[in-house]
mmCIF file of C-alpha atoms and ligand atoms in Angstrom:
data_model
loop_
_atom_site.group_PDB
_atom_site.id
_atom_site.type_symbol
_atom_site.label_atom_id
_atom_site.label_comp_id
_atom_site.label_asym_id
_atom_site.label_seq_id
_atom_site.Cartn_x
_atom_site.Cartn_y
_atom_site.Cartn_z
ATOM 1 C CA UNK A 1 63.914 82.359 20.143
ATOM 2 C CA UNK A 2 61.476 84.671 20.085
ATOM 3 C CA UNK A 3 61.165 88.356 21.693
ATOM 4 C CA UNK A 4 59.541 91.715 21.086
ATOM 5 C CA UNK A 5 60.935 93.634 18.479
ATOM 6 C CA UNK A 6 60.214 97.811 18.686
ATOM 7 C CA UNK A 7 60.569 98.024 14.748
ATOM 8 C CA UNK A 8 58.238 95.148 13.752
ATOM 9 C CA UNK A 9 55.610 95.894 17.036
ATOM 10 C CA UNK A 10 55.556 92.469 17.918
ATOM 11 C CA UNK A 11 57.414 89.301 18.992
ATOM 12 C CA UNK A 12 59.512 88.114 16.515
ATOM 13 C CA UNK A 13 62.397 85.344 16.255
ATOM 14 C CA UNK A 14 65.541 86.912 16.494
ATOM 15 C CA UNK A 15 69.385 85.318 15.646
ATOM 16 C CA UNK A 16 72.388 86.053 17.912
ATOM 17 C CA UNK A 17 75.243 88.095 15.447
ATOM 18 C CA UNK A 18 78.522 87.035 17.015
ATOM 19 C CA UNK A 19 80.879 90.625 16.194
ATOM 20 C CA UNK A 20 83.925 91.505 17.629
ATOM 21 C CA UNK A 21 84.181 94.415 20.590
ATOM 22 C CA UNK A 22 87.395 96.057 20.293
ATOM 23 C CA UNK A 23 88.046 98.736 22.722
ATOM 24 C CA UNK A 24 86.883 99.605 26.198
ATOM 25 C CA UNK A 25 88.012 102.366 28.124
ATOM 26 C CA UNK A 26 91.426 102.596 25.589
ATOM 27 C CA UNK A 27 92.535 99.356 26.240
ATOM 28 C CA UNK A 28 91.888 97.060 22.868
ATOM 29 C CA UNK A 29 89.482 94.143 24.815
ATOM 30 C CA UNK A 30 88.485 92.634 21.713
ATOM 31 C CA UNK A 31 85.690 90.161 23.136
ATOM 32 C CA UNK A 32 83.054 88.582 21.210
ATOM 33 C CA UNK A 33 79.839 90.371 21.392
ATOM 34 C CA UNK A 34 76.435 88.910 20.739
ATOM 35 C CA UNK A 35 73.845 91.250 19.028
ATOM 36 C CA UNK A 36 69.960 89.892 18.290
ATOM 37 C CA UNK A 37 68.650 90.555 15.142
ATOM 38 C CA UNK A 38 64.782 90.371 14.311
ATOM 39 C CA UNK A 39 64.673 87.981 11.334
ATOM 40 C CA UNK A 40 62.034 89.553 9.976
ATOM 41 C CA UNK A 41 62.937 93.264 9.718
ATOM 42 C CA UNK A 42 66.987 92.658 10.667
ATOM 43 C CA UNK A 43 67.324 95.115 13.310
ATOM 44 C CA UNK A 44 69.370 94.773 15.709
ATOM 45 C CA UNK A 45 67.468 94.744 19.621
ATOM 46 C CA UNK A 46 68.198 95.193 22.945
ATOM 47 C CA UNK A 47 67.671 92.082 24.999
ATOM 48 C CA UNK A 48 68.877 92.772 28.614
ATOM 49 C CA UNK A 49 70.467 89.766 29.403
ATOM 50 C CA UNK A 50 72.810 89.536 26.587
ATOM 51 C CA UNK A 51 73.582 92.756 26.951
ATOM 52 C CA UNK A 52 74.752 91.794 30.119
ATOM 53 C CA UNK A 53 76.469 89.206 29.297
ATOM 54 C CA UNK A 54 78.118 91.128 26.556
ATOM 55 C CA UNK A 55 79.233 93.879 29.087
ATOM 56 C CA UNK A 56 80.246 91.016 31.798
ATOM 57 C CA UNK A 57 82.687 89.521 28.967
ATOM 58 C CA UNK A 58 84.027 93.035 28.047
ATOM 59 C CA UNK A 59 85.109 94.061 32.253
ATOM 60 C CA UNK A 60 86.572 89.999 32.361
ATOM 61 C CA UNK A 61 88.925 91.297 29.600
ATOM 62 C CA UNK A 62 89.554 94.847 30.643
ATOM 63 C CA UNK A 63 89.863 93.383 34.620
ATOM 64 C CA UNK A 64 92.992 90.711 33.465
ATOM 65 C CA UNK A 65 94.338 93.568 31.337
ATOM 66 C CA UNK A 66 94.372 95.768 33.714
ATOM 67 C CA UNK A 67 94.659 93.353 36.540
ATOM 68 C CA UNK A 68 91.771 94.516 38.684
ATOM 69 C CA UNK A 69 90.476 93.209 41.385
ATOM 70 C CA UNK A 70 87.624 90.027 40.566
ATOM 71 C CA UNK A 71 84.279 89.851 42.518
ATOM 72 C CA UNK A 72 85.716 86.473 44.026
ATOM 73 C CA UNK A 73 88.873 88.251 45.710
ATOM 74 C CA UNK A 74 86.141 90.660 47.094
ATOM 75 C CA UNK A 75 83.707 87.740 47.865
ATOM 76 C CA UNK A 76 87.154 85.916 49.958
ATOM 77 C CA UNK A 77 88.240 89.223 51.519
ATOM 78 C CA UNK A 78 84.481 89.765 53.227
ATOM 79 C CA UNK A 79 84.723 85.393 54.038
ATOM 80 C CA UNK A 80 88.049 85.947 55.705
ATOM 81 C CA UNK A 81 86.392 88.568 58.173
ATOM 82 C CA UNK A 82 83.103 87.252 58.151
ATOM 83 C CA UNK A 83 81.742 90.708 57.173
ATOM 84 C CA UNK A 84 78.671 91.564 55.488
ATOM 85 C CA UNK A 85 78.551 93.817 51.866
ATOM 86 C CA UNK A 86 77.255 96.607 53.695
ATOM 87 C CA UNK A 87 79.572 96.538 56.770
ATOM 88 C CA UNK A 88 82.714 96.178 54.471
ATOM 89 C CA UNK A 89 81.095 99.031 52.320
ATOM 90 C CA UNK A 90 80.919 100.935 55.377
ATOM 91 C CA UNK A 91 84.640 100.165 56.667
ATOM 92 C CA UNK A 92 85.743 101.627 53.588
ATOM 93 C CA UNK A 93 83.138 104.566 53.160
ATOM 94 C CA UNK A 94 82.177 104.099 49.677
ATOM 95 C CA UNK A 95 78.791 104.430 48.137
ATOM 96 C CA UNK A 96 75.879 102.201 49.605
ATOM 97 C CA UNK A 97 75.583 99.812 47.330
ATOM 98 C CA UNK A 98 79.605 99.633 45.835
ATOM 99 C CA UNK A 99 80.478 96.369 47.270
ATOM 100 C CA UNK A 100 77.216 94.457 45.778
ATOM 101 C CA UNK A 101 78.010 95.957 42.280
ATOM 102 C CA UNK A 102 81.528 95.309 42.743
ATOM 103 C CA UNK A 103 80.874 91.373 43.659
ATOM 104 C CA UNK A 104 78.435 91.496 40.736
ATOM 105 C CA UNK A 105 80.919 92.118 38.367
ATOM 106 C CA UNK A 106 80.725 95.880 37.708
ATOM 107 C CA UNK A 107 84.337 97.223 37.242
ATOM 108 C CA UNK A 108 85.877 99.113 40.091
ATOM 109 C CA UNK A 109 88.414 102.134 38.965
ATOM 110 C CA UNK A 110 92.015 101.090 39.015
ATOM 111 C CA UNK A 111 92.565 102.768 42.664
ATOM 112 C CA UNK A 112 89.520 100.881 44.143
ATOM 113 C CA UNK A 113 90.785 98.263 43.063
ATOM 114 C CA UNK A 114 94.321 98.341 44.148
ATOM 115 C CA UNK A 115 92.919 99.538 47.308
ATOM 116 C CA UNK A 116 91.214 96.576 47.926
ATOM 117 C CA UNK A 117 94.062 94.255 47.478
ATOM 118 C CA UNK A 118 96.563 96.167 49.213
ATOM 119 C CA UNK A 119 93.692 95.621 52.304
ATOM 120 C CA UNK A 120 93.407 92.510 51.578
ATOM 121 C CA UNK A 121 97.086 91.615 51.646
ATOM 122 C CA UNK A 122 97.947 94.105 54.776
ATOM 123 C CA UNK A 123 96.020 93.188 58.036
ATOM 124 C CA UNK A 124 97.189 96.377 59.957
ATOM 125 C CA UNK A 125 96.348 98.604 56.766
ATOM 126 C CA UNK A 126 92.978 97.008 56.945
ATOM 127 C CA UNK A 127 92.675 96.704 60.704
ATOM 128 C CA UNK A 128 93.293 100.742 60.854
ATOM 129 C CA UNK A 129 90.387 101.619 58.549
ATOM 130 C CA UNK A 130 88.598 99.555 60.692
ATOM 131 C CA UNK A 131 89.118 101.613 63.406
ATOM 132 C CA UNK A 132 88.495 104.698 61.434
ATOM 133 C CA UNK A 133 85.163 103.392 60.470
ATOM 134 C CA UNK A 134 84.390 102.852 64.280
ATOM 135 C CA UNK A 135 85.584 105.972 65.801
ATOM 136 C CA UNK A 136 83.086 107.770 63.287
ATOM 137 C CA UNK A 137 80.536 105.397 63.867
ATOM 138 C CA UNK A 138 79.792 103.860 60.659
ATOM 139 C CA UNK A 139 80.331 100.372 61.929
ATOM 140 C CA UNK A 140 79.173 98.782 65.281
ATOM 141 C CA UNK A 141 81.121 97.788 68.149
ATOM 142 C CA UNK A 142 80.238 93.965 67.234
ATOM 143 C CA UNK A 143 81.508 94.669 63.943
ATOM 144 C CA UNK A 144 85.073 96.068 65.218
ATOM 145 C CA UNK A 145 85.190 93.258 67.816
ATOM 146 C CA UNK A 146 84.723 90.421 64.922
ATOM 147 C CA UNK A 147 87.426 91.551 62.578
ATOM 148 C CA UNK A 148 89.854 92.937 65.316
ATOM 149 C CA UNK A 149 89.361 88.922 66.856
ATOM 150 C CA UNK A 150 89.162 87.773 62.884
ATOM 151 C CA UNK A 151 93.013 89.558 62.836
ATOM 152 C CA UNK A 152 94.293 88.771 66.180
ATOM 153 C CA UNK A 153 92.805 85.690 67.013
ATOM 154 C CA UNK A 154 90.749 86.805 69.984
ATOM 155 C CA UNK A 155 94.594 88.543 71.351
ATOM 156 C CA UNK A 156 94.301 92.837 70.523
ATOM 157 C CA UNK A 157 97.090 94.034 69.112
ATOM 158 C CA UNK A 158 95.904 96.605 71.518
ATOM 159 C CA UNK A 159 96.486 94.675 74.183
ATOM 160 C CA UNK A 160 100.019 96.189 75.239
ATOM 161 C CA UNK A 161 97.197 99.774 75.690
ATOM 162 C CA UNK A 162 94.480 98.918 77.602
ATOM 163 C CA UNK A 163 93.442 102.850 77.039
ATOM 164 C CA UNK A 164 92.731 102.214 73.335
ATOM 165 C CA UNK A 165 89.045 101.371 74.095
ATOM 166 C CA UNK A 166 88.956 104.456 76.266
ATOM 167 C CA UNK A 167 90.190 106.790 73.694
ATOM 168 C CA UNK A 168 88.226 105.541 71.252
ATOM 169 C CA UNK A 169 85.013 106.318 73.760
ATOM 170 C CA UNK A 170 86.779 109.953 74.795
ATOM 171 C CA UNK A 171 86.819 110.747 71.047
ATOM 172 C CA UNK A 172 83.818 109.930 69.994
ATOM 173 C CA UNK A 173 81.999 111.588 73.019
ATOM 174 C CA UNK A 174 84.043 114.904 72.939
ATOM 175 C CA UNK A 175 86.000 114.948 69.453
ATOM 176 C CA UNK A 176 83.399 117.690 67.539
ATOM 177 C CA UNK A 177 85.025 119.927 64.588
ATOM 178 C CA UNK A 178 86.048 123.608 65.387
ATOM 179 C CA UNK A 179 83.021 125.896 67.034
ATOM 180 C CA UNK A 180 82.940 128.479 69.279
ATOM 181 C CA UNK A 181 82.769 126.106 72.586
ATOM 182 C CA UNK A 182 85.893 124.371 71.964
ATOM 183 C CA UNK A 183 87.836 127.095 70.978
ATOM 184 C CA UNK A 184 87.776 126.031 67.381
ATOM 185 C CA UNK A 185 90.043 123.148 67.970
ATOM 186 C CA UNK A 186 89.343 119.985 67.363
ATOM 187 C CA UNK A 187 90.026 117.723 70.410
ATOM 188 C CA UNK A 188 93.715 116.610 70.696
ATOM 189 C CA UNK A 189 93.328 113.531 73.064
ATOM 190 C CA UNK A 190 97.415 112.712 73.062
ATOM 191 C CA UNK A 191 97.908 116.243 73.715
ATOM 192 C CA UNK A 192 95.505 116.530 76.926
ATOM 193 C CA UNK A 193 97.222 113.659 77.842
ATOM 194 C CA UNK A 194 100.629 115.136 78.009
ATOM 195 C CA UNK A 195 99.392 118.595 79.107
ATOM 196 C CA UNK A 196 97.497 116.877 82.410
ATOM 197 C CA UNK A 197 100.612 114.926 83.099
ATOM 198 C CA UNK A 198 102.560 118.026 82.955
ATOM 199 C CA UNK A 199 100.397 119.972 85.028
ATOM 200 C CA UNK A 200 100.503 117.220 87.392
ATOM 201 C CA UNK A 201 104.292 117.014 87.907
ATOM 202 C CA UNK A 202 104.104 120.763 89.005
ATOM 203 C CA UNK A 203 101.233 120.884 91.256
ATOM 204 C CA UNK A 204 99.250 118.607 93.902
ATOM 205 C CA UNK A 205 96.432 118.001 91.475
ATOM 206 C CA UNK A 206 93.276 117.027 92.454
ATOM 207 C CA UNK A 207 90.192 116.047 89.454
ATOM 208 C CA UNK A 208 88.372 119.018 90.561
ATOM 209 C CA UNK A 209 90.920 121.392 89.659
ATOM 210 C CA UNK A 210 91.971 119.812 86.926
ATOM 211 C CA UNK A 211 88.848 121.007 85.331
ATOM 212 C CA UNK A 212 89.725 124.854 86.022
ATOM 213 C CA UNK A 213 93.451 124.614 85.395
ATOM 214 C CA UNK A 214 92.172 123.097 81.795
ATOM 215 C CA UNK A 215 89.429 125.766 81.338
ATOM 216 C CA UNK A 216 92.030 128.747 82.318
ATOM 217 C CA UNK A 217 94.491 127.504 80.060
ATOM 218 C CA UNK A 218 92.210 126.888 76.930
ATOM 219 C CA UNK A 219 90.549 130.290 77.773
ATOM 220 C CA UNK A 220 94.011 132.340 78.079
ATOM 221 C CA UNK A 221 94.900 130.448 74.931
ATOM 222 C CA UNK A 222 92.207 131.615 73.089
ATOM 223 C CA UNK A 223 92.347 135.305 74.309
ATOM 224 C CA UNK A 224 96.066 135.383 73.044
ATOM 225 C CA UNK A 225 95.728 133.474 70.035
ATOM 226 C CA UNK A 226 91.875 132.752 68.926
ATOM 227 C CA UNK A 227 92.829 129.311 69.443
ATOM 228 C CA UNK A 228 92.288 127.090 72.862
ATOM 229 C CA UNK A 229 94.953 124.229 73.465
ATOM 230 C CA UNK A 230 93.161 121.191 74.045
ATOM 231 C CA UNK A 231 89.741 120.935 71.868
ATOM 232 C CA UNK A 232 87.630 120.189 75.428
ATOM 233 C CA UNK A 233 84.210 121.677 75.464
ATOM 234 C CA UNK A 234 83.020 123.101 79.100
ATOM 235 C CA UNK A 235 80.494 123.921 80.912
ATOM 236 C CA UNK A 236 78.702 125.484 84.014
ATOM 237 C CA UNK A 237 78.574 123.569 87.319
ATOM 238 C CA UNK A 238 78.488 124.309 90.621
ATOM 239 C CA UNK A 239 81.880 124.482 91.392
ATOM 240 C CA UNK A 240 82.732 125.984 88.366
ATOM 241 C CA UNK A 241 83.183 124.705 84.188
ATOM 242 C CA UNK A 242 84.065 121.604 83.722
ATOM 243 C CA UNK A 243 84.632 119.186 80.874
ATOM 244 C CA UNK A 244 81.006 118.696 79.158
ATOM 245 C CA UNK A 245 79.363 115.085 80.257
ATOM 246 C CA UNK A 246 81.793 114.669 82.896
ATOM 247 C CA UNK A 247 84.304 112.907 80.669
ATOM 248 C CA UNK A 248 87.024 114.159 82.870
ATOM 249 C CA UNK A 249 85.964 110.883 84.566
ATOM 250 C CA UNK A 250 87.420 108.740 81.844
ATOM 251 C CA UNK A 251 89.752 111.375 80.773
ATOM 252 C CA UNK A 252 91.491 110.901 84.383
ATOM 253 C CA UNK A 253 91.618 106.819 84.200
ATOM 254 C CA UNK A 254 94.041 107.387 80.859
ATOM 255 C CA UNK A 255 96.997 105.949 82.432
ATOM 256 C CA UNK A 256 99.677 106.342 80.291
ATOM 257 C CA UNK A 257 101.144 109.451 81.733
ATOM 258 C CA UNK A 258 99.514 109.692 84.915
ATOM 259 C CA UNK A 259 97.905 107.687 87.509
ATOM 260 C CA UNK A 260 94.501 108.660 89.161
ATOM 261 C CA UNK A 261 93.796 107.186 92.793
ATOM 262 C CA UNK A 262 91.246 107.499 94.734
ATOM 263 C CA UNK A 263 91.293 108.705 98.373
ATOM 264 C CA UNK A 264 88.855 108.359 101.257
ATOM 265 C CA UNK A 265 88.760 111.148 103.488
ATOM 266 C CA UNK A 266 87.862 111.408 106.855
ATOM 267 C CA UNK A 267 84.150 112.464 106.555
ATOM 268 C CA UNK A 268 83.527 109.183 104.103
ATOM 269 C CA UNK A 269 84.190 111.974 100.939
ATOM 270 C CA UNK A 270 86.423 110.544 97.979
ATOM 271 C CA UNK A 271 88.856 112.691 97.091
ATOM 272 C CA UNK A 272 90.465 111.953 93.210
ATOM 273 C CA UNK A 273 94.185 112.837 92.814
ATOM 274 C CA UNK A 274 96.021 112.262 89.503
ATOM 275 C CA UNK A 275 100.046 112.127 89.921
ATOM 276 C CA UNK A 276 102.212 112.334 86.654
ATOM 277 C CA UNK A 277 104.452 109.717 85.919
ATOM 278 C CA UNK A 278 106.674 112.354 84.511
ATOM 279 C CA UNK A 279 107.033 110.749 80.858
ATOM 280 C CA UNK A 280 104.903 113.532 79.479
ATOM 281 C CA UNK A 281 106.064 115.266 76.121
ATOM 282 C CA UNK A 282 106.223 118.765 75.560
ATOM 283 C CA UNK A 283 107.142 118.444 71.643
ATOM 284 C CA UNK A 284 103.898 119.095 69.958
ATOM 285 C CA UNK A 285 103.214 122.234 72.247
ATOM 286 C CA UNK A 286 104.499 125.770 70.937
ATOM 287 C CA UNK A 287 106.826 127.604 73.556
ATOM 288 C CA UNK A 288 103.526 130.516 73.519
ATOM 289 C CA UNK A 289 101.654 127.463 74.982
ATOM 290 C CA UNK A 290 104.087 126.649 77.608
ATOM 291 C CA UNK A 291 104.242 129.996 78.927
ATOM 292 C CA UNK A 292 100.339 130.134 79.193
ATOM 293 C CA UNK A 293 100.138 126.859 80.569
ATOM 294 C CA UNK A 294 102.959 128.030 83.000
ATOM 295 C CA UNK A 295 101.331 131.040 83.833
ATOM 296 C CA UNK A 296 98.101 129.431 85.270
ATOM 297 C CA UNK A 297 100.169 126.505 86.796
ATOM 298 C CA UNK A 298 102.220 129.226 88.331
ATOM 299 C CA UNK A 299 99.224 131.224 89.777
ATOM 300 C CA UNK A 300 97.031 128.425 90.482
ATOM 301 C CA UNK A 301 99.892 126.100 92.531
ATOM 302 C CA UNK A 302 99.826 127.143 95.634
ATOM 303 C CA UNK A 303 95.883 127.633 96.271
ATOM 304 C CA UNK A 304 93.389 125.260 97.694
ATOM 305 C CA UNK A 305 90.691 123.782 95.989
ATOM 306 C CA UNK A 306 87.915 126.216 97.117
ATOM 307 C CA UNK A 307 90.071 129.117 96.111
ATOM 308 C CA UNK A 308 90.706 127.719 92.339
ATOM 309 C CA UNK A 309 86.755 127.303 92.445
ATOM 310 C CA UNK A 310 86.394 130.724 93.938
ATOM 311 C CA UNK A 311 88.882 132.326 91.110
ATOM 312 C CA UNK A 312 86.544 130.666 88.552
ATOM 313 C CA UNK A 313 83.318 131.929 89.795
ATOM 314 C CA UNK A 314 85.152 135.292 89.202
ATOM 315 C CA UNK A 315 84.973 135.221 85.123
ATOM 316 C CA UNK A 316 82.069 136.114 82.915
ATOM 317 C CA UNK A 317 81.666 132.634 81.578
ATOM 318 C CA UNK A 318 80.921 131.302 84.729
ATOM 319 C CA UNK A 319 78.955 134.203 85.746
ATOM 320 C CA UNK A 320 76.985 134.596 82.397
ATOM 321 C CA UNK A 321 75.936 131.068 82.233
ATOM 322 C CA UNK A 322 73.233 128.967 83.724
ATOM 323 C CA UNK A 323 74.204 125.491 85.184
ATOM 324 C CA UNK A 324 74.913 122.954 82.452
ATOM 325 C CA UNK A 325 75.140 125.211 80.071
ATOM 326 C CA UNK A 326 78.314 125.442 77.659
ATOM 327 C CA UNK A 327 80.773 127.934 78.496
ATOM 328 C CA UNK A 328 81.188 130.107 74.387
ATOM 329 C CA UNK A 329 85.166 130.604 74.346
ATOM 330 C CA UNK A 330 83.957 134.628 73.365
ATOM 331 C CA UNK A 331 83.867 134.983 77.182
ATOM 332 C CA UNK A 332 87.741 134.580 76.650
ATOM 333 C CA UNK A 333 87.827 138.111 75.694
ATOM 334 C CA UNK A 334 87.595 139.558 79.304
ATOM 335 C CA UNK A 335 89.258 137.584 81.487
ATOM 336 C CA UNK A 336 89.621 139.022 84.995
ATOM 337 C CA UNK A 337 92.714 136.276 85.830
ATOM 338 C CA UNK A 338 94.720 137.394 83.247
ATOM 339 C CA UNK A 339 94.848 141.206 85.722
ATOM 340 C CA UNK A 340 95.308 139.443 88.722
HETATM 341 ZN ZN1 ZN B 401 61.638 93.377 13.566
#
């Protein structure tokens, strides 16, 4: 066996020295480790391969010491789902290339590790950082649908909520961290939920107004307390601000707590009215956001349409904005329904 020795400055035949590797890491391993030595100068040299092999033995020890996870548990886990390296390295949001290292026999740290087998053992542990992963769009919808099917057997646990697809689309078109255009709260989707099917077991609500009573309240909110309710961004149309992309669309076909329907009106118009089914709850709202939500409810209830429009087109964030454009919460500051 020959191989190129730095001492000598040329290839030289080299012997393996069998030694004994004690410790890795504080835990006594004590693994055989093979070290070349040039026969002619008896150094000892670096050969990458053994070293490799050297290091491989030392993390087989340290792993069945320390009972970490083995690349073949990793390999099975990904086999179970049929799931690439990179998609399971995405699920979980480590580093790029973790998994490949990992299955390649580099030592995860003890929490990895027991990470990775508590996933492995608990579907609905596993199944949840799936969704994580796909509500913050680090895997693919194919790559949900696979291991949610892989889990269920082609039946969703989700099933029994045929809105879960529609949240997860409402969040990750609307759900933006804390700026100035909605009201530095993040989006609350269960909370919007509740608050619309409140609203709605007060008033006659129609979609178009839901829009302003929303706005008023988040705006009012954030005058009194630097804070709007619901997380929804707005902005300037016609009739007034309403929730950015249209998304009240899909916001209003939630139907958990209330029902939308759709009526056809006389001159061939569709008019959209959502009706509570009265099961919202009030729990996770402070009693100052009751009475603000009150408030508008109370002074918005008994006028038409046109009129909630009208009071709209009334406040500087309307007035100061161009169409499309989002409505800052600093027009909150001045708000001419709060005198009326
Ligand atoms: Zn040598």
């Amino acid at each position: 066996m020959k191989h190129y020795c730095p001492y000598c400055n040329s290839e030289q035949d080299y012997y393996i020295d069998k030694r004994i590797f004690k410790e890795y890491k504080g835990v006594n391993v004590n693994v055989v480790e093979n070290v070349p030595i040039c026969k002619k100068c008896g150094n000892e040299l670096i050969i990458n391969n053994i070293e490799d092999e050297n290091l491989k033995r030392v993390y087989n020890k340290y792993r069945e010491i320390k009972n970490i996870i083995t690349p073949s548990e990793i390999i099975a886990l990904r086999n179970k789902y049929n799931i690439s390296q990179r998609e399971l390295t995405a699920i979980l949001g480590f580093g790029k290339m973790t998994i490949n290292r990992y299955e390649n026999g580099f030592l995860p740290s003890k929490s990895q590790s027991d990470y990775l087998r508590l996933i492995f053992k608990d579907e609905c542990e596993f199944l949840n950082k799936v969704n994580e992963a796909y509500v913050a769009n680090r895997i693919s919808r194919k790559t949900f649908s696979k291991i949610e099917n892989a889990i269920n057997g082609g039946q969703s646990i989700y099933e029994h909520d045929n809105n879960y697809e529609l949240k997860l689309y409402i969040e990750s078109e609307l759900k933006t961290s804390p700026n100035v255009f909605n009201g530095f709260k993040v989006l609350d989707l269960d909370k919007l939920q509740n608050l619309i099917s409140y609203i709605a077991s007060k008033v006659k609500l129609y979609l178009t107004s839901l829009n302003k009573y929303l706005w008023f309240i988040d705006m009012i909110s954030y005058n009194k307390r630097a804070v709007s309710i619901t997380g929804l961004t707005y902005v300037h149309e016609q009739y007034g601000p309403v929730i950015i992309n249209r998304k009240y669309e899909e916001i209003s076909k939630l139907n958990e707590k209330y029902k939308r329907e759709d009526k056809e009106k006389n001159d061939g118009s569709i008019q959209s009215v959502i009706t509570s089914k009265g099961n919202y709850d009030l729990s996770s709202f402070s009693n100052k956001e009751i009475e603000i939500i009150d408030y508008v409810v109370e002074l918005l209830s008994n006028k038409s349409v046109k009129e909630i429009s009208n009071l709209s087109h009334k406040e500087l964030g309307w007035k100061n904005t161009e169409r499309f454009e989002k409505i800052s919460f600093e027009y909150a500051d001045n708000l001419t329904i709060l005198n009326s």
